Amino acid sequence: MDKNKSVEPQVDVQPIVDVVPYNINYEHALEQNNSNNELIFEYPTVYVIADKQSKKRKDSVPDFTVYVGETSNIGQRTRQHLEGDTKIREDWKKLRDSPNAEMMVVGDQYFNKSLTLDIENRLMMYLLSVDHIRHLNNRRTNPQRKYFMSGQFDKIFAGVWDALRQKKPELFPIKKDIENSAIYKASPFHSLNEKQLDGKQQILNRVAHVLGNAKKVDNKDAAVIFIAGQAGTGKTVLLSNVFNDLVNSKMTGENAVNLLVNHDQQLIVYKQIAHKLGLDKDNEDVVCKPTHFINEHQKPGAKKADVILVDEAHLLWTQGKQSYRGDNQLKDLLKLAKVVIIVFDKYQILTTKEYLDDAAIAELEAKASRTGNTITLKDQERMAANPETIEWLHNFAINQKIGVMPSDSRYELKVGRTPKAVYQKIKALDQNRGNAPASLARMLATFDWPYVEAKRPTEGGLWNVQVGDWQMPWNLQLKVSRKQKKKNDSLAWAERPQTIGEVGSTFTIQGFDLNYAGLIIGPSVTYRDGKIVFNPEASSNKQAKNKRTWHGKKIDVTRELLRNELNVLLTRGVHGLYIYAVDDQLQQALLTAAGSTHILEENDGL
């Protein structure tokens, strides 16, 4: 053992939490509480100020505005907020004057400056996902690197959260429920890995350089920053982090940063994040769809944006459609901003209207690379799986090969003998909510069964995924109460409780993850002569099957898009994936690959 290396003690976490009214009498109230005053007044502390809004109904939980902070001197910091900040900031004045504002101060013997900064950041990340918190203040991100006791951080934070939950359960719900939410997974407060941190600094440096020389690019296309990486490599987390920093940065102008996404479910999530953090306070379009942004910024007199960030840029349209009159959304965006940051994965292009061939993608990458603006993320951040499992899934979808399923104590990969067995497992896992990691489990399928959003197949009927006698309705069809419907508007598809009885498609699940996914691989994916073969005739996905014009010629790229559809669906599960294939030869190949250890039997684990 290295004698110079400090050894962290195993901790016995027993934080104290004092709750006092947030007003000029706070210090007296803290001193009068039956707690360890030394931990509150002599040690670093973390504090949460919560202002309870009036209830909309008698039986409802009230909404809150919340501020999170940390300090080495709670008395001095609170006086600064109450006496100084109220003179220059309206939000602090409202907190001071509210009769419903309370301050929770957390102390613990293990707290040090780096640790409290990390707890502050983690609290921001968790509280951002709490339904009843409408506004969350203190938007700085302060994740720390290595420090004494950093190895015990998760245990210490869990103790802090539990102590706060005992005092205010409406503000501090079960941790696992938060961790399953789409907002949590896209939060800008996640700690970045080394590659993401390097990429972030590279992005911010390039933005500063371009904006500092803005006159030189006024009549040219924007500088392109290209973030590449396959599904689950942390692209969205990096983009969200950079977006939050840029909106709050002094180097960008007023209302000059926009985040665009062409996916309805992700748009909901980003808009919620922006609203809770106040990023949309002066610009309601800070998060919007590309078509809306283009139409608004092509109007006479409209100014160029400083920075546009595009998540899932592989979903940008490369032909005109509906309200979009152009022929390539990315090319239009490059004319409307000084810097365009795009997240791109060619294996997630799903429809002909988004299609780019390899040459066009290479040209885009080259444009970014010429000025050192390409960031490639490779570390798998979504799936808690060994590299061999991730490679097996990649070979299945992209290389169209099925090898022997690898053993993996971290990830459950199994083949069901029937679709019923897969659904039984998924339903049982989802019912086990709150017990990590078994919750947020949903059924998915390739788009091989008809579904028309605007009409029903028969009066009162549903569009179903059907295999023999087994069937389940496609996504976004099951009716709910008016109260639940209103709540659903703020939730991604997989978070809506009734969707345990539906089957999701790429159009609802792309960009999101599940703890466990049950996947029905329909007849468009077959196995012939030792290789995966895609059968366009068996697909109901018209958006993948439509021929389109590319460089003056009609082309058919259906097989390539069906490959990408399979790739997206195979990579949604964080902790496990259960598969059933309709094609007999593919199902047999999967059962053979599963051997005796990767078979999901009826009632397995129930």
Coordinates of C-alpha atoms in Angstrom, one line a residue:
M1 CA 0.0 0.0 0.0
D2 CA 1.2 3.5 -0.8
K3 CA 1.9 5.1 2.6
N4 CA 1.4 8.6 1.2
K5 CA -2.1 7.8 0.0
S6 CA -4.9 8.8 2.4
V7 CA -7.4 6.1 3.3
E8 CA -11.0 7.1 3.5
P9 CA -12.8 5.9 6.6
Q10 CA -16.1 4.0 6.2
V11 CA -18.7 6.5 7.1
D12 CA -21.7 6.4 9.5
V13 CA -23.8 9.1 8.0
Q14 CA -26.1 10.9 10.5
P15 CA -26.7 14.3 9.0
I16 CA -28.8 16.8 10.9
V17 CA -31.5 19.0 9.2
D18 CA -32.8 22.2 10.8
V19 CA -35.9 23.7 9.3
V20 CA -36.6 27.4 10.1
P21 CA -38.7 30.2 8.7
Y22 CA -36.7 32.1 6.1
N23 CA -36.7 35.6 7.5
I24 CA -34.6 37.9 9.6
N25 CA -35.1 35.7 12.7
Y26 CA -33.5 32.7 11.0
E27 CA -30.4 32.8 13.2
H28 CA -32.3 32.8 16.4
A29 CA -34.5 30.0 15.2
L30 CA -31.4 27.9 14.2
E31 CA -29.8 28.4 17.6
Q32 CA -33.1 27.4 19.4
N33 CA -33.5 24.2 17.5
N34 CA -32.5 21.0 19.4
S35 CA -29.6 20.2 17.1
N36 CA -25.9 20.1 17.1
N37 CA -25.2 23.9 16.7
E38 CA -21.5 23.2 16.0
L39 CA -22.3 21.3 12.8
I40 CA -24.5 24.2 11.7
F41 CA -22.4 27.2 12.6
E42 CA -18.8 25.8 12.5
Y43 CA -18.8 23.4 9.7
P44 CA -19.7 23.8 6.0
T45 CA -23.4 23.3 5.4
V46 CA -25.8 22.8 2.5
Y47 CA -29.1 24.7 2.5
V48 CA -32.4 24.6 0.6
I49 CA -34.8 27.5 0.6
A50 CA -38.4 26.5 -0.4
D51 CA -41.2 28.9 -1.0
K52 CA -44.6 27.2 -0.9
Q53 CA -47.1 28.5 -3.4
S54 CA -50.9 28.5 -2.8
K55 CA -52.7 25.3 -3.6
K56 CA -54.8 25.1 -6.7
R57 CA -57.2 22.7 -5.0
K58 CA -57.7 21.6 -1.4
D59 CA -56.6 18.1 -2.1
S60 CA -53.5 19.1 -4.2
V61 CA -49.9 19.2 -3.3
P62 CA -48.6 22.9 -3.5
D63 CA -46.0 24.1 -5.9
F64 CA -42.6 25.3 -4.8
T65 CA -39.9 27.7 -5.8
V66 CA -36.6 26.3 -4.5
Y67 CA -33.1 27.7 -4.1
V68 CA -30.1 25.4 -3.4
G69 CA -26.8 26.6 -2.0
E70 CA -23.8 25.7 0.1
T71 CA -21.6 27.8 2.4
S72 CA -18.8 27.7 5.0
N73 CA -20.8 30.3 7.1
I74 CA -24.5 29.9 7.1
G75 CA -25.1 33.0 9.2
Q76 CA -23.1 35.3 6.9
R77 CA -24.4 33.8 3.7
T78 CA -28.1 34.1 4.8
R79 CA -27.6 37.7 5.9
Q80 CA -26.1 38.4 2.4
H81 CA -29.2 36.9 0.8
L82 CA -31.7 38.7 3.0
E83 CA -30.0 42.1 3.1
G84 CA -27.8 42.4 0.0
D85 CA -29.3 40.2 -2.7
T86 CA -32.8 41.5 -2.1
K87 CA -31.7 45.0 -3.3
I88 CA -30.6 43.8 -6.7
R89 CA -32.6 40.6 -7.4
E90 CA -36.4 40.4 -7.5
D91 CA -36.3 36.6 -6.8
W92 CA -34.5 37.1 -3.5
K93 CA -36.9 39.9 -2.6
K94 CA -39.9 37.5 -3.2
L95 CA -38.3 34.8 -1.0
R96 CA -37.6 37.3 1.8
D97 CA -41.2 38.7 1.7
S98 CA -43.0 35.4 1.4
P99 CA -44.7 34.1 4.6
N100 CA -44.4 30.6 3.3
A101 CA -40.6 30.4 2.8
E102 CA -38.6 28.0 4.8
M103 CA -34.9 27.2 5.0
M104 CA -33.5 23.7 5.5
V105 CA -29.9 23.7 6.7
V106 CA -28.0 20.4 6.5
G107 CA -24.9 19.7 8.6
D108 CA -22.7 16.6 8.9
Q109 CA -19.4 15.8 10.5
Y110 CA -18.0 14.7 7.1
F111 CA -18.8 17.9 5.3
N112 CA -15.9 19.8 3.6
K113 CA -15.9 22.4 0.9
S114 CA -15.6 20.0 -2.1
L115 CA -18.1 17.6 -0.6
T116 CA -20.8 20.3 0.0
L117 CA -20.2 21.7 -3.6
D118 CA -20.9 18.2 -4.9
I119 CA -24.0 17.8 -2.7
E120 CA -25.3 21.1 -3.9
N121 CA -24.9 20.0 -7.5
R122 CA -26.5 16.6 -6.9
L123 CA -29.4 18.2 -5.1
M124 CA -29.9 20.5 -8.1
M125 CA -29.9 17.5 -10.4
Y126 CA -32.5 15.6 -8.3
L127 CA -34.8 18.5 -7.4
L128 CA -35.0 19.5 -11.1
S129 CA -37.1 16.4 -11.6
V130 CA -39.5 16.9 -8.7
D131 CA -43.0 17.5 -10.1
H132 CA -44.0 20.1 -7.5
I133 CA -40.9 22.2 -8.0
R134 CA -41.9 24.8 -10.6
H135 CA -38.8 26.9 -10.4
L136 CA -35.3 26.0 -9.3
N137 CA -32.7 28.7 -8.6
N138 CA -28.9 28.7 -8.4
R139 CA -28.1 27.4 -11.9
R140 CA -24.3 27.0 -11.4
T141 CA -22.8 23.6 -12.0
N142 CA -20.0 22.7 -9.6
P143 CA -19.2 19.0 -9.9
Q144 CA -15.9 18.3 -8.2
R145 CA -13.2 15.9 -9.2
K146 CA -11.2 13.7 -6.6
Y147 CA -11.0 14.8 -3.0
F148 CA -10.8 13.2 0.4
M149 CA -14.1 11.4 1.0
S150 CA -15.1 11.5 -2.6
G151 CA -15.2 7.8 -2.6
Q152 CA -17.9 7.9 0.0
F153 CA -20.0 10.6 -1.7
D154 CA -22.9 8.4 -2.9
K155 CA -23.4 7.1 0.7
I156 CA -23.2 10.5 2.2
F157 CA -25.6 12.0 -0.3
A158 CA -28.1 9.2 0.2
G159 CA -28.0 10.0 3.9
V160 CA -28.6 13.7 3.3
W161 CA -31.5 13.0 1.0
D162 CA -33.1 10.6 3.4
A163 CA -32.8 13.2 6.3
L164 CA -34.4 15.8 4.1
R165 CA -37.1 13.4 3.0
Q166 CA -38.0 12.8 6.6
K167 CA -38.7 16.5 7.0
K168 CA -40.3 17.4 3.6
P169 CA -41.4 14.3 1.7
E170 CA -43.3 16.4 -0.9
L171 CA -40.0 18.0 -1.9
F172 CA -37.8 15.0 -1.5
P173 CA -39.5 11.9 -3.0
I174 CA -38.0 8.4 -3.3
K175 CA -34.6 8.7 -5.0
K176 CA -35.2 5.9 -7.4
D177 CA -38.4 7.4 -8.7
I178 CA -36.5 10.6 -9.6
E179 CA -33.7 8.6 -11.2
N180 CA -36.2 7.0 -13.6
S181 CA -37.5 10.4 -14.9
A182 CA -36.6 11.7 -18.3
I183 CA -35.8 15.1 -16.9
Y184 CA -33.2 13.6 -14.5
K185 CA -31.5 11.7 -17.3
A186 CA -31.2 14.9 -19.4
S187 CA -30.3 17.2 -16.5
P188 CA -27.4 19.7 -17.0
F189 CA -26.2 18.9 -13.5
H190 CA -24.8 15.4 -14.2
S191 CA -21.1 15.0 -13.5
L192 CA -19.3 14.7 -16.8
N193 CA -16.7 12.0 -17.5
E194 CA -13.2 13.0 -18.6
K195 CA -14.0 12.8 -22.3
Q196 CA -17.2 14.9 -21.8
L197 CA -15.3 17.5 -19.8
D198 CA -12.6 17.8 -22.4
G199 CA -15.4 18.1 -25.1
K200 CA -17.2 20.7 -23.1
Q201 CA -14.1 22.9 -22.7
Q202 CA -13.3 22.5 -26.4
I203 CA -16.8 23.6 -27.3
L204 CA -16.8 26.6 -25.0
N205 CA -13.3 27.7 -26.2
R206 CA -14.5 27.5 -29.9
V207 CA -17.7 29.4 -29.1
A208 CA -15.7 32.1 -27.4
H209 CA -13.3 32.3 -30.3
V210 CA -16.0 32.6 -33.0
L211 CA -18.1 35.1 -31.0
G212 CA -15.0 37.2 -30.3
N213 CA -14.5 37.4 -34.0
A214 CA -18.1 37.7 -35.0
K215 CA -17.7 40.3 -37.7
K216 CA -15.5 37.8 -39.7
V217 CA -18.4 35.3 -40.0
D218 CA -21.4 37.6 -40.5
N219 CA -21.7 36.7 -44.1
K220 CA -20.7 33.1 -43.9
D221 CA -22.1 29.8 -42.7
A222 CA -21.8 29.2 -39.0
A223 CA -18.9 27.4 -37.4
V224 CA -19.9 23.7 -36.9
I225 CA -19.2 21.7 -33.8
F226 CA -19.9 18.1 -34.3
I227 CA -20.6 15.8 -31.3
A228 CA -20.5 12.2 -32.5
G229 CA -21.2 8.9 -30.7
Q230 CA -23.4 5.9 -30.8
A231 CA -26.5 5.5 -28.6
G232 CA -25.9 5.8 -24.9
T233 CA -22.5 7.5 -25.0
G234 CA -23.7 10.6 -23.1
K235 CA -24.2 13.1 -26.0
T236 CA -27.4 14.5 -24.6
V237 CA -26.0 15.1 -21.1
L238 CA -23.0 16.9 -22.6
L239 CA -25.3 19.1 -24.8
S240 CA -27.7 19.9 -21.9
N241 CA -24.7 20.9 -19.7
V242 CA -23.3 23.2 -22.4
F243 CA -26.7 24.7 -23.2
N244 CA -27.3 25.6 -19.5
D245 CA -23.8 27.2 -19.4
L246 CA -24.2 29.2 -22.6
V247 CA -27.6 30.6 -21.8
N248 CA -26.1 31.9 -18.5
S249 CA -22.8 33.0 -20.0
K250 CA -21.7 36.6 -20.5
M251 CA -20.1 35.7 -23.8
T252 CA -23.5 35.2 -25.5
G253 CA -26.0 37.9 -26.3
E254 CA -29.5 38.3 -25.0
N255 CA -31.9 35.7 -26.4
A256 CA -29.1 34.5 -28.6
V257 CA -28.9 30.8 -27.6
N258 CA -31.4 28.2 -28.7
L259 CA -31.7 24.5 -28.3
L260 CA -33.6 22.7 -31.1
V261 CA -34.9 19.2 -31.3
N262 CA -37.1 17.5 -33.9
H263 CA -38.6 14.9 -31.5
D264 CA -41.9 15.6 -29.7
Q265 CA -41.2 13.6 -26.5
Q266 CA -37.7 15.2 -26.1
L267 CA -39.1 18.7 -26.7
I268 CA -41.4 18.2 -23.7
V269 CA -38.4 17.3 -21.5
Y270 CA -36.1 20.2 -22.7
K271 CA -38.9 22.7 -22.3
Q272 CA -39.5 21.6 -18.7
I273 CA -35.8 21.9 -17.9
A274 CA -35.6 25.3 -19.4
H275 CA -38.7 26.5 -17.6
K276 CA -37.8 25.2 -14.2
L277 CA -34.3 26.8 -14.5
G278 CA -35.7 30.1 -15.8
L279 CA -33.8 29.8 -19.1
D280 CA -37.0 30.7 -21.0
K281 CA -37.7 33.8 -18.9
D282 CA -36.9 36.3 -21.6
N283 CA -37.2 33.9 -24.6
E284 CA -40.0 31.5 -24.7
D285 CA -38.5 29.9 -27.9
V286 CA -35.2 29.1 -26.2
V287 CA -36.2 25.5 -26.8
C288 CA -38.2 24.8 -29.9
K289 CA -38.4 22.7 -33.1
P290 CA -36.1 23.5 -36.0
T291 CA -38.9 24.5 -38.4
H292 CA -40.3 27.1 -36.0
F293 CA -36.8 28.5 -35.4
I294 CA -36.1 28.7 -39.2
N295 CA -39.4 30.3 -40.0
E296 CA -39.0 32.9 -37.3
H297 CA -35.3 33.7 -38.1
Q298 CA -35.8 33.9 -41.9
K299 CA -38.2 36.8 -41.4
P300 CA -36.9 40.3 -42.5
G301 CA -34.8 42.0 -39.8
A302 CA -34.3 38.9 -37.7
K303 CA -30.9 38.7 -36.1
K304 CA -28.5 35.7 -36.3
A305 CA -28.4 33.6 -33.2
D306 CA -25.1 33.4 -31.4
V307 CA -25.3 29.6 -30.8
I308 CA -27.8 26.9 -31.9
L309 CA -27.6 23.5 -30.2
V310 CA -29.3 20.7 -32.0
D311 CA -30.0 17.4 -30.2
E312 CA -30.6 14.3 -32.3
A313 CA -29.5 16.3 -35.4
H314 CA -29.9 13.0 -37.4
L315 CA -33.6 13.8 -37.2
L316 CA -33.2 17.1 -39.1
W317 CA -35.1 17.1 -42.4
T318 CA -33.2 16.9 -45.6
Q319 CA -36.3 17.7 -47.8
G320 CA -39.3 20.0 -47.6
K321 CA -42.3 18.9 -45.6
Q322 CA -45.5 20.5 -44.3
S323 CA -44.7 24.0 -42.9
Y324 CA -41.0 23.7 -43.8
R325 CA -40.4 25.1 -47.2
G326 CA -36.7 24.5 -47.5
D327 CA -34.8 21.4 -48.6
N328 CA -32.3 20.9 -45.8
Q329 CA -32.9 22.1 -42.3
L330 CA -29.2 21.9 -41.2
K331 CA -28.1 24.0 -44.2
D332 CA -30.7 26.6 -43.3
L333 CA -29.6 26.7 -39.6
L334 CA -26.0 27.3 -40.7
K335 CA -27.1 30.5 -42.2
L336 CA -29.0 31.7 -39.2
A337 CA -26.3 31.4 -36.5
K338 CA -22.7 32.0 -35.7
V339 CA -22.1 28.6 -34.1
V340 CA -24.1 25.5 -34.6
I341 CA -23.5 22.6 -32.2
I342 CA -25.0 19.3 -33.4
V343 CA -25.3 15.9 -31.8
F344 CA -25.3 13.2 -34.5
D345 CA -25.4 9.4 -34.9
K346 CA -25.8 8.1 -38.4
Y347 CA -27.1 4.8 -37.0
Q348 CA -30.2 6.6 -35.6
I349 CA -31.4 8.1 -38.9
L350 CA -34.9 6.6 -39.1
T351 CA -36.9 8.1 -41.9
T352 CA -36.3 9.1 -45.5
K353 CA -37.0 12.8 -44.8
E354 CA -33.9 12.7 -42.5
Y355 CA -31.7 10.7 -44.8
L356 CA -28.1 11.6 -45.5
D357 CA -25.7 9.3 -47.3
D358 CA -22.2 8.5 -46.0
A359 CA -20.6 11.1 -48.3
A360 CA -22.9 13.9 -47.0
I361 CA -22.1 12.9 -43.4
A362 CA -18.4 12.7 -44.1
E363 CA -18.6 16.2 -45.6
L364 CA -20.3 17.5 -42.5
E365 CA -17.7 15.8 -40.2
A366 CA -14.9 17.2 -42.4
K367 CA -16.2 20.7 -42.1
A368 CA -16.1 20.5 -38.4
S369 CA -12.7 18.6 -38.3
R370 CA -10.9 21.3 -40.3
T371 CA -11.1 23.6 -37.3
G372 CA -10.8 20.9 -34.7
N373 CA -14.5 20.9 -33.8
T374 CA -15.3 17.2 -33.8
I375 CA -15.9 15.5 -30.4
T376 CA -16.4 11.8 -30.4
L377 CA -17.8 10.1 -27.3
K378 CA -17.2 6.3 -27.0
D379 CA -17.8 5.4 -23.4
Q380 CA -21.2 3.7 -22.8
E381 CA -23.0 5.8 -20.3
R382 CA -26.5 4.4 -20.6
M383 CA -26.2 0.6 -20.4
A384 CA -24.8 -1.0 -17.3
A385 CA -23.3 -3.8 -19.3
N386 CA -20.0 -5.3 -20.1
P387 CA -18.2 -4.4 -23.3
E388 CA -18.9 -7.9 -24.7
T389 CA -22.7 -7.4 -24.3
I390 CA -22.6 -4.0 -26.0
E391 CA -20.5 -5.5 -28.8
W392 CA -23.0 -8.4 -29.2
L393 CA -25.9 -5.9 -29.6
H394 CA -23.9 -3.8 -32.1
N395 CA -23.1 -6.9 -34.2
F396 CA -26.7 -7.9 -34.1
A397 CA -28.1 -4.6 -35.4
I398 CA -25.3 -3.0 -37.4
N399 CA -23.2 -6.0 -38.7
Q400 CA -26.3 -8.3 -39.0
K401 CA -24.6 -11.2 -37.2
I402 CA -25.7 -13.3 -34.2
G403 CA -23.0 -14.7 -31.9
V404 CA -23.2 -16.6 -28.7
M405 CA -24.6 -14.4 -26.0
P406 CA -21.9 -13.4 -23.5
S407 CA -22.2 -13.9 -19.8
D408 CA -22.7 -10.6 -18.0
S409 CA -23.4 -10.3 -14.3
R410 CA -24.3 -6.6 -14.8
Y411 CA -26.9 -6.9 -17.5
E412 CA -29.7 -9.3 -18.1
L413 CA -30.0 -10.3 -21.8
K414 CA -32.6 -13.0 -22.5
V415 CA -34.7 -14.5 -25.2
G416 CA -38.4 -15.2 -24.5
R417 CA -40.0 -18.2 -26.0
T418 CA -43.3 -16.2 -26.4
P419 CA -44.2 -12.6 -26.4
K420 CA -46.4 -13.3 -23.4
A421 CA -43.3 -14.4 -21.4
V422 CA -41.6 -11.1 -22.3
Y423 CA -44.5 -9.0 -21.3
Q424 CA -45.0 -10.9 -18.0
K425 CA -41.4 -10.1 -17.1
I426 CA -41.7 -6.5 -18.0
K427 CA -45.0 -6.0 -16.1
A428 CA -43.6 -7.6 -13.0
L429 CA -40.4 -5.5 -13.1
D430 CA -42.4 -2.3 -13.6
Q431 CA -44.6 -3.2 -10.6
N432 CA -41.6 -3.3 -8.4
R433 CA -41.1 0.4 -8.5
G434 CA -38.9 2.0 -5.9
N435 CA -36.7 -1.1 -5.6
A436 CA -33.6 -0.4 -7.6
P437 CA -33.1 -1.1 -10.4
A438 CA -36.4 -2.8 -11.2
S439 CA -38.7 -0.2 -12.4
L440 CA -39.5 1.8 -15.6
A441 CA -39.9 -1.3 -17.8
R442 CA -41.8 -1.1 -21.1
M443 CA -42.6 -3.1 -24.2
L444 CA -41.2 -2.0 -27.5
A445 CA -41.5 -3.3 -31.1
T446 CA -40.3 -2.8 -34.6
F447 CA -42.8 -0.8 -36.7
D448 CA -44.2 -3.9 -38.4
W449 CA -47.9 -3.6 -37.5
P450 CA -50.2 -0.8 -38.8
Y451 CA -50.7 2.4 -36.8
V452 CA -52.4 5.5 -38.1
E453 CA -52.4 8.3 -35.5
A454 CA -55.3 10.2 -37.0
K455 CA -57.9 7.4 -37.1
R456 CA -59.0 4.1 -35.4
P457 CA -58.9 0.8 -37.3
T458 CA -62.6 0.2 -36.4
E459 CA -65.0 2.2 -34.2
G460 CA -63.7 2.0 -30.7
G461 CA -60.8 -0.3 -31.8
L462 CA -57.1 0.1 -31.3
W463 CA -54.0 -0.4 -33.4
N464 CA -52.3 -3.4 -32.0
V465 CA -49.0 -5.3 -32.1
Q466 CA -50.2 -8.9 -32.6
V467 CA -48.4 -12.2 -32.6
G468 CA -50.7 -15.2 -32.8
D469 CA -53.3 -14.9 -30.0
W470 CA -51.2 -12.3 -28.1
Q471 CA -51.7 -8.6 -28.7
M472 CA -51.1 -5.2 -27.1
P473 CA -52.0 -1.7 -28.3
W474 CA -49.5 0.6 -29.9
N475 CA -48.3 3.6 -28.0
L476 CA -50.4 6.8 -27.2
Q477 CA -53.8 5.1 -27.5
L478 CA -55.0 4.1 -24.0
K479 CA -57.5 6.5 -22.5
V480 CA -56.9 8.1 -19.1
S481 CA -58.8 10.4 -16.7
R482 CA -58.8 14.1 -17.4
K483 CA -56.6 14.7 -14.4
Q484 CA -54.0 12.1 -15.5
K485 CA -54.2 13.4 -19.1
K486 CA -53.1 16.9 -17.9
K487 CA -50.2 15.4 -16.0
N488 CA -49.2 13.3 -19.0
D489 CA -48.6 16.4 -21.0
S490 CA -45.5 17.0 -18.9
L491 CA -44.3 13.4 -19.1
A492 CA -42.4 11.4 -21.7
W493 CA -44.3 8.4 -23.0
A494 CA -42.5 5.8 -20.9
E495 CA -43.2 7.7 -17.7
R496 CA -47.0 7.7 -18.1
P497 CA -48.4 5.0 -15.9
Q498 CA -50.9 3.6 -18.4
T499 CA -48.1 2.9 -21.0
I500 CA -47.2 -0.3 -19.2
G501 CA -50.2 -1.6 -21.2
E502 CA -48.8 -0.3 -24.6
V503 CA -46.0 -1.1 -27.0
G504 CA -43.6 1.7 -27.8
S505 CA -42.0 2.5 -31.2
T506 CA -38.9 4.3 -32.1
F507 CA -41.0 7.4 -32.5
T508 CA -41.8 7.5 -28.8
I509 CA -38.6 5.9 -27.3
Q510 CA -35.8 7.4 -29.3
G511 CA -33.5 9.5 -27.2
F512 CA -34.8 8.0 -23.9
D513 CA -33.9 4.9 -21.9
L514 CA -35.7 2.3 -19.8
N515 CA -34.4 0.2 -16.9
Y516 CA -35.6 -2.8 -18.8
A517 CA -36.9 -3.2 -22.3
G518 CA -39.0 -6.0 -23.7
L519 CA -38.6 -6.0 -27.5
I520 CA -40.8 -7.8 -30.1
I521 CA -38.8 -8.0 -33.3
G522 CA -41.4 -8.1 -36.1
P523 CA -41.3 -9.9 -39.5
S524 CA -39.3 -7.1 -41.2
V525 CA -36.2 -8.6 -39.4
T526 CA -35.4 -12.1 -40.6
Y527 CA -32.5 -14.5 -40.5
R528 CA -31.3 -16.2 -43.7
D529 CA -28.1 -18.1 -44.4
G530 CA -26.4 -17.1 -41.2
K531 CA -27.1 -13.4 -41.4
I532 CA -29.8 -10.8 -40.5
V533 CA -31.8 -9.8 -43.6
F534 CA -34.3 -6.9 -43.5
N535 CA -37.6 -7.4 -45.3
P536 CA -39.2 -4.0 -46.3
E537 CA -42.4 -5.7 -47.4
A538 CA -43.1 -6.8 -43.9
S539 CA -42.6 -3.3 -42.4
S540 CA -45.5 -0.8 -41.7
N541 CA -43.1 2.1 -41.4
K542 CA -44.0 4.2 -44.4
Q543 CA -41.6 6.9 -43.3
A544 CA -38.8 4.4 -43.8
K545 CA -40.2 2.8 -46.9
N546 CA -40.9 5.9 -49.0
K547 CA -38.6 6.4 -51.9
R548 CA -37.0 9.9 -52.0
T549 CA -35.0 12.0 -54.4
W550 CA -31.3 12.2 -53.6
H551 CA -29.0 14.1 -56.0
G552 CA -31.6 14.0 -58.7
K553 CA -32.3 10.3 -58.4
K554 CA -35.0 8.2 -56.7
I555 CA -33.4 6.0 -54.1
D556 CA -34.6 3.2 -51.8
V557 CA -32.8 3.2 -48.4
T558 CA -35.4 1.1 -46.5
R559 CA -33.0 -1.6 -45.4
E560 CA -30.6 0.9 -44.0
L561 CA -33.3 2.6 -42.1
L562 CA -34.8 -0.6 -40.8
R563 CA -31.3 -1.5 -39.5
N564 CA -31.2 1.8 -37.7
E565 CA -34.7 1.2 -36.2
L566 CA -33.5 -2.2 -34.8
N567 CA -30.3 -0.5 -33.4
V568 CA -32.3 2.2 -31.5
L569 CA -34.7 -0.4 -30.0
L570 CA -31.9 -2.8 -28.9
T571 CA -30.1 0.0 -27.0
R572 CA -32.9 1.3 -24.7
G573 CA -32.4 -1.0 -21.7
V574 CA -30.1 0.2 -18.9
H575 CA -30.1 -3.0 -16.9
G576 CA -31.7 -5.6 -19.2
L577 CA -33.3 -6.6 -22.5
Y578 CA -35.8 -9.4 -23.3
I579 CA -36.3 -10.3 -26.9
Y580 CA -38.8 -12.3 -28.9
A581 CA -38.6 -12.5 -32.7
V582 CA -41.6 -13.2 -35.0
D583 CA -39.5 -14.7 -37.8
D584 CA -39.1 -18.4 -37.0
Q585 CA -35.5 -18.7 -38.2
L586 CA -34.4 -15.5 -36.3
Q587 CA -36.1 -16.7 -33.2
Q588 CA -34.3 -20.1 -33.5
A589 CA -31.0 -18.4 -34.0
L590 CA -31.6 -16.3 -30.9
L591 CA -32.5 -19.3 -28.8
T592 CA -29.4 -21.1 -30.0
A593 CA -27.3 -18.0 -29.2
A594 CA -28.9 -17.9 -25.8
G595 CA -27.9 -21.4 -24.8
S596 CA -29.2 -22.5 -21.5
T597 CA -28.5 -19.4 -19.5
H598 CA -30.2 -16.7 -21.5
I599 CA -33.6 -18.2 -21.9
L600 CA -36.6 -16.4 -20.4
E601 CA -39.2 -19.0 -19.5
E602 CA -42.8 -18.4 -18.7
N603 CA -43.1 -16.9 -15.2
D604 CA -39.3 -16.4 -15.0
G605 CA -38.5 -14.5 -11.8
L606 CA -42.1 -13.8 -11.0

